Amino acid sequence: MPDDEQLRQIQMRTEWFAKLMDEAIEIPIIKVRLGWDSLIGFIPAIGDFAGLLMHGYLLTQAYRAGARKRVYLKMLWYALIDFLIGVIPFLGDIFDIFWKSNRRSANLLRREIARQTKTD
């Protein structure tokens, strides 16, 4: 089990990654944020697969944090939904902008880390 400092570092890396992938750019007129995951997702076929692979970084961080199995599986579920709907032309691209699977997973892992540090 990682100590509190290691968990803090994991949380910082996870937050940075989620922001980069889902919230890096704001479209000013409509006040919507999107990130590299959405932009890469516009590349037919390989874009959504690349996003799925990159989500693996968050899963690795969850493993390093000692997250419970149900947290890990829920994060995987978020990534799979993003991928499966993302492959649908146009609809998948719009969905990806609002679904923000990386942000969802980062929030889930943040709550898991808070639970771990609270019970230690």
PDB file of C-alpha atoms in Angstrom:
ATOM      1  CA  MET A   1       0.000   0.000   0.000  1.00  0.00           C
ATOM      2  CA  PRO A   2       1.463   3.384  -0.984  1.00  0.00           C
ATOM      3  CA  ASP A   3       2.063   5.999   1.694  1.00  0.00           C
ATOM      4  CA  ASP A   4       0.249   9.359   1.786  1.00  0.00           C
ATOM      5  CA  GLU A   5       2.981  11.170  -0.176  1.00  0.00           C
ATOM      6  CA  GLN A   6       2.901   8.582  -2.944  1.00  0.00           C
ATOM      7  CA  LEU A   7      -0.887   8.836  -3.082  1.00  0.00           C
ATOM      8  CA  ARG A   8      -0.623  12.625  -3.311  1.00  0.00           C
ATOM      9  CA  GLN A   9       1.786  12.300  -6.237  1.00  0.00           C
ATOM     10  CA  ILE A  10      -0.524   9.820  -7.975  1.00  0.00           C
ATOM     11  CA  GLN A  11      -3.448  12.187  -7.506  1.00  0.00           C
ATOM     12  CA  MET A  12      -1.473  15.135  -8.914  1.00  0.00           C
ATOM     13  CA  ARG A  13      -0.427  13.145 -12.003  1.00  0.00           C
ATOM     14  CA  THR A  14      -3.963  11.877 -12.492  1.00  0.00           C
ATOM     15  CA  GLU A  15      -5.469  15.371 -12.272  1.00  0.00           C
ATOM     16  CA  TRP A  16      -2.888  16.729 -14.713  1.00  0.00           C
ATOM     17  CA  PHE A  17      -3.602  13.927 -17.190  1.00  0.00           C
ATOM     18  CA  ALA A  18      -7.392  14.315 -16.978  1.00  0.00           C
ATOM     19  CA  LYS A  19      -7.118  18.053 -17.559  1.00  0.00           C
ATOM     20  CA  LEU A  20      -4.839  17.534 -20.561  1.00  0.00           C
ATOM     21  CA  MET A  21      -7.057  14.859 -22.092  1.00  0.00           C
ATOM     22  CA  ASP A  22     -10.510  16.334 -21.392  1.00  0.00           C
ATOM     23  CA  GLU A  23     -10.233  20.033 -20.495  1.00  0.00           C
ATOM     24  CA  ALA A  24      -7.121  21.537 -22.125  1.00  0.00           C
ATOM     25  CA  ILE A  25      -8.887  23.947 -24.486  1.00  0.00           C
ATOM     26  CA  GLU A  26     -11.966  26.099 -23.956  1.00  0.00           C
ATOM     27  CA  ILE A  27     -14.186  27.030 -26.880  1.00  0.00           C
ATOM     28  CA  PRO A  28     -15.059  30.582 -25.754  1.00  0.00           C
ATOM     29  CA  ILE A  29     -18.327  31.150 -27.594  1.00  0.00           C
ATOM     30  CA  ILE A  30     -20.071  28.075 -26.200  1.00  0.00           C
ATOM     31  CA  LYS A  31     -18.005  27.734 -22.974  1.00  0.00           C
ATOM     32  CA  VAL A  32     -17.206  24.065 -23.593  1.00  0.00           C
ATOM     33  CA  ARG A  33     -13.857  22.562 -22.658  1.00  0.00           C
ATOM     34  CA  LEU A  34     -12.261  19.770 -24.635  1.00  0.00           C
ATOM     35  CA  GLY A  35      -8.898  18.092 -24.617  1.00  0.00           C
ATOM     36  CA  TRP A  36      -6.570  15.916 -26.589  1.00  0.00           C
ATOM     37  CA  ASP A  37      -8.843  12.893 -26.241  1.00  0.00           C
ATOM     38  CA  SER A  38     -11.587  14.696 -28.167  1.00  0.00           C
ATOM     39  CA  LEU A  39      -9.181  16.047 -30.782  1.00  0.00           C
ATOM     40  CA  ILE A  40      -7.475  12.705 -31.362  1.00  0.00           C
ATOM     41  CA  GLY A  41     -10.916  11.074 -31.502  1.00  0.00           C
ATOM     42  CA  PHE A  42     -11.643  12.957 -34.729  1.00  0.00           C
ATOM     43  CA  ILE A  43      -9.095  10.755 -36.537  1.00  0.00           C
ATOM     44  CA  PRO A  44     -11.193   7.974 -38.081  1.00  0.00           C
ATOM     45  CA  ALA A  45     -10.696   4.484 -36.632  1.00  0.00           C
ATOM     46  CA  ILE A  46      -7.377   4.968 -34.844  1.00  0.00           C
ATOM     47  CA  GLY A  47      -8.327   8.075 -32.856  1.00  0.00           C
ATOM     48  CA  ASP A  48     -10.730   6.345 -30.495  1.00  0.00           C
ATOM     49  CA  PHE A  49      -8.428   3.360 -30.111  1.00  0.00           C
ATOM     50  CA  ALA A  50      -5.575   5.729 -29.215  1.00  0.00           C
ATOM     51  CA  GLY A  51      -7.824   7.354 -26.601  1.00  0.00           C
ATOM     52  CA  LEU A  52      -8.553   3.940 -25.110  1.00  0.00           C
ATOM     53  CA  LEU A  53      -4.844   3.165 -24.895  1.00  0.00           C
ATOM     54  CA  MET A  54      -4.094   6.527 -23.286  1.00  0.00           C
ATOM     55  CA  HIS A  55      -6.795   5.892 -20.686  1.00  0.00           C
ATOM     56  CA  GLY A  56      -4.567   2.999 -19.662  1.00  0.00           C
ATOM     57  CA  TYR A  57      -2.376   5.588 -17.917  1.00  0.00           C
ATOM     58  CA  LEU A  58      -5.185   6.303 -15.446  1.00  0.00           C
ATOM     59  CA  LEU A  59      -5.730   2.591 -14.909  1.00  0.00           C
ATOM     60  CA  THR A  60      -2.019   2.216 -14.167  1.00  0.00           C
ATOM     61  CA  GLN A  61      -2.224   5.035 -11.617  1.00  0.00           C
ATOM     62  CA  ALA A  62      -5.245   3.362  -9.995  1.00  0.00           C
ATOM     63  CA  TYR A  63      -3.278   0.131  -9.716  1.00  0.00           C
ATOM     64  CA  ARG A  64      -0.308   1.968  -8.166  1.00  0.00           C
ATOM     65  CA  ALA A  65      -2.653   3.665  -5.704  1.00  0.00           C
ATOM     66  CA  GLY A  66      -3.981   0.289  -4.597  1.00  0.00           C
ATOM     67  CA  ALA A  67      -7.523   1.156  -5.682  1.00  0.00           C
ATOM     68  CA  ARG A  68     -10.241  -1.340  -4.930  1.00  0.00           C
ATOM     69  CA  LYS A  69     -11.234  -3.697  -7.739  1.00  0.00           C
ATOM     70  CA  ARG A  70     -14.650  -2.064  -8.179  1.00  0.00           C
ATOM     71  CA  VAL A  71     -13.025   1.372  -8.638  1.00  0.00           C
ATOM     72  CA  TYR A  72     -10.604  -0.057 -11.196  1.00  0.00           C
ATOM     73  CA  LEU A  73     -13.445  -1.786 -13.073  1.00  0.00           C
ATOM     74  CA  LYS A  74     -15.588   1.356 -13.091  1.00  0.00           C
ATOM     75  CA  MET A  75     -12.684   3.315 -14.567  1.00  0.00           C
ATOM     76  CA  LEU A  76     -12.302   0.627 -17.223  1.00  0.00           C
ATOM     77  CA  TRP A  77     -16.053   0.848 -17.901  1.00  0.00           C
ATOM     78  CA  TYR A  78     -15.785   4.619 -18.461  1.00  0.00           C
ATOM     79  CA  ALA A  79     -12.992   4.040 -20.990  1.00  0.00           C
ATOM     80  CA  LEU A  80     -14.911   1.313 -22.810  1.00  0.00           C
ATOM     81  CA  ILE A  81     -18.059   3.434 -23.097  1.00  0.00           C
ATOM     82  CA  ASP A  82     -15.929   6.263 -24.480  1.00  0.00           C
ATOM     83  CA  PHE A  83     -14.397   3.902 -27.036  1.00  0.00           C
ATOM     84  CA  LEU A  84     -17.550   2.045 -28.091  1.00  0.00           C
ATOM     85  CA  ILE A  85     -19.657   5.150 -28.624  1.00  0.00           C
ATOM     86  CA  GLY A  86     -16.675   7.107 -29.912  1.00  0.00           C
ATOM     87  CA  VAL A  87     -16.317   4.881 -32.975  1.00  0.00           C
ATOM     88  CA  ILE A  88     -19.743   6.009 -34.242  1.00  0.00           C
ATOM     89  CA  PRO A  89     -19.016   8.717 -36.833  1.00  0.00           C
ATOM     90  CA  PHE A  90     -19.922  12.272 -35.762  1.00  0.00           C
ATOM     91  CA  LEU A  91     -22.196  11.177 -32.874  1.00  0.00           C
ATOM     92  CA  GLY A  92     -19.201   9.601 -31.153  1.00  0.00           C
ATOM     93  CA  ASP A  93     -17.155  12.775 -31.523  1.00  0.00           C
ATOM     94  CA  ILE A  94     -19.896  14.895 -29.953  1.00  0.00           C
ATOM     95  CA  PHE A  95     -20.398  12.329 -27.182  1.00  0.00           C
ATOM     96  CA  ASP A  96     -16.672  12.316 -26.428  1.00  0.00           C
ATOM     97  CA  ILE A  97     -16.620  16.073 -25.832  1.00  0.00           C
ATOM     98  CA  PHE A  98     -19.269  15.794 -23.115  1.00  0.00           C
ATOM     99  CA  TRP A  99     -18.615  12.309 -21.641  1.00  0.00           C
ATOM    100  CA  LYS A 100     -15.056  13.135 -20.464  1.00  0.00           C
ATOM    101  CA  SER A 101     -14.080   9.621 -19.430  1.00  0.00           C
ATOM    102  CA  ASN A 102     -10.644  10.710 -18.215  1.00  0.00           C
ATOM    103  CA  ARG A 103     -12.146  13.343 -15.903  1.00  0.00           C
ATOM    104  CA  ARG A 104     -14.686  10.811 -14.593  1.00  0.00           C
ATOM    105  CA  SER A 105     -11.924   8.310 -13.857  1.00  0.00           C
ATOM    106  CA  ALA A 106      -9.712  10.949 -12.230  1.00  0.00           C
ATOM    107  CA  ASN A 107     -12.590  12.046  -9.982  1.00  0.00           C
ATOM    108  CA  LEU A 108     -13.291   8.444  -9.040  1.00  0.00           C
ATOM    109  CA  LEU A 109      -9.633   7.836  -8.211  1.00  0.00           C
ATOM    110  CA  ARG A 110      -9.460  11.099  -6.215  1.00  0.00           C
ATOM    111  CA  ARG A 111     -12.360   9.899  -4.044  1.00  0.00           C
ATOM    112  CA  GLU A 112     -10.688   6.501  -3.651  1.00  0.00           C
ATOM    113  CA  ILE A 113      -7.415   8.108  -2.557  1.00  0.00           C
ATOM    114  CA  ALA A 114      -9.308  10.327  -0.088  1.00  0.00           C
ATOM    115  CA  ARG A 115     -10.988   7.210   1.320  1.00  0.00           C
ATOM    116  CA  GLN A 116      -7.627   5.477   1.699  1.00  0.00           C
ATOM    117  CA  THR A 117      -5.931   8.383   3.454  1.00  0.00           C
ATOM    118  CA  LYS A 118      -8.937   8.855   5.732  1.00  0.00           C
ATOM    119  CA  THR A 119      -8.925   5.224   6.913  1.00  0.00           C
ATOM    120  CA  ASP A 120      -5.150   4.907   7.400  1.00  0.00           C
TER     121      ASP A 120
END
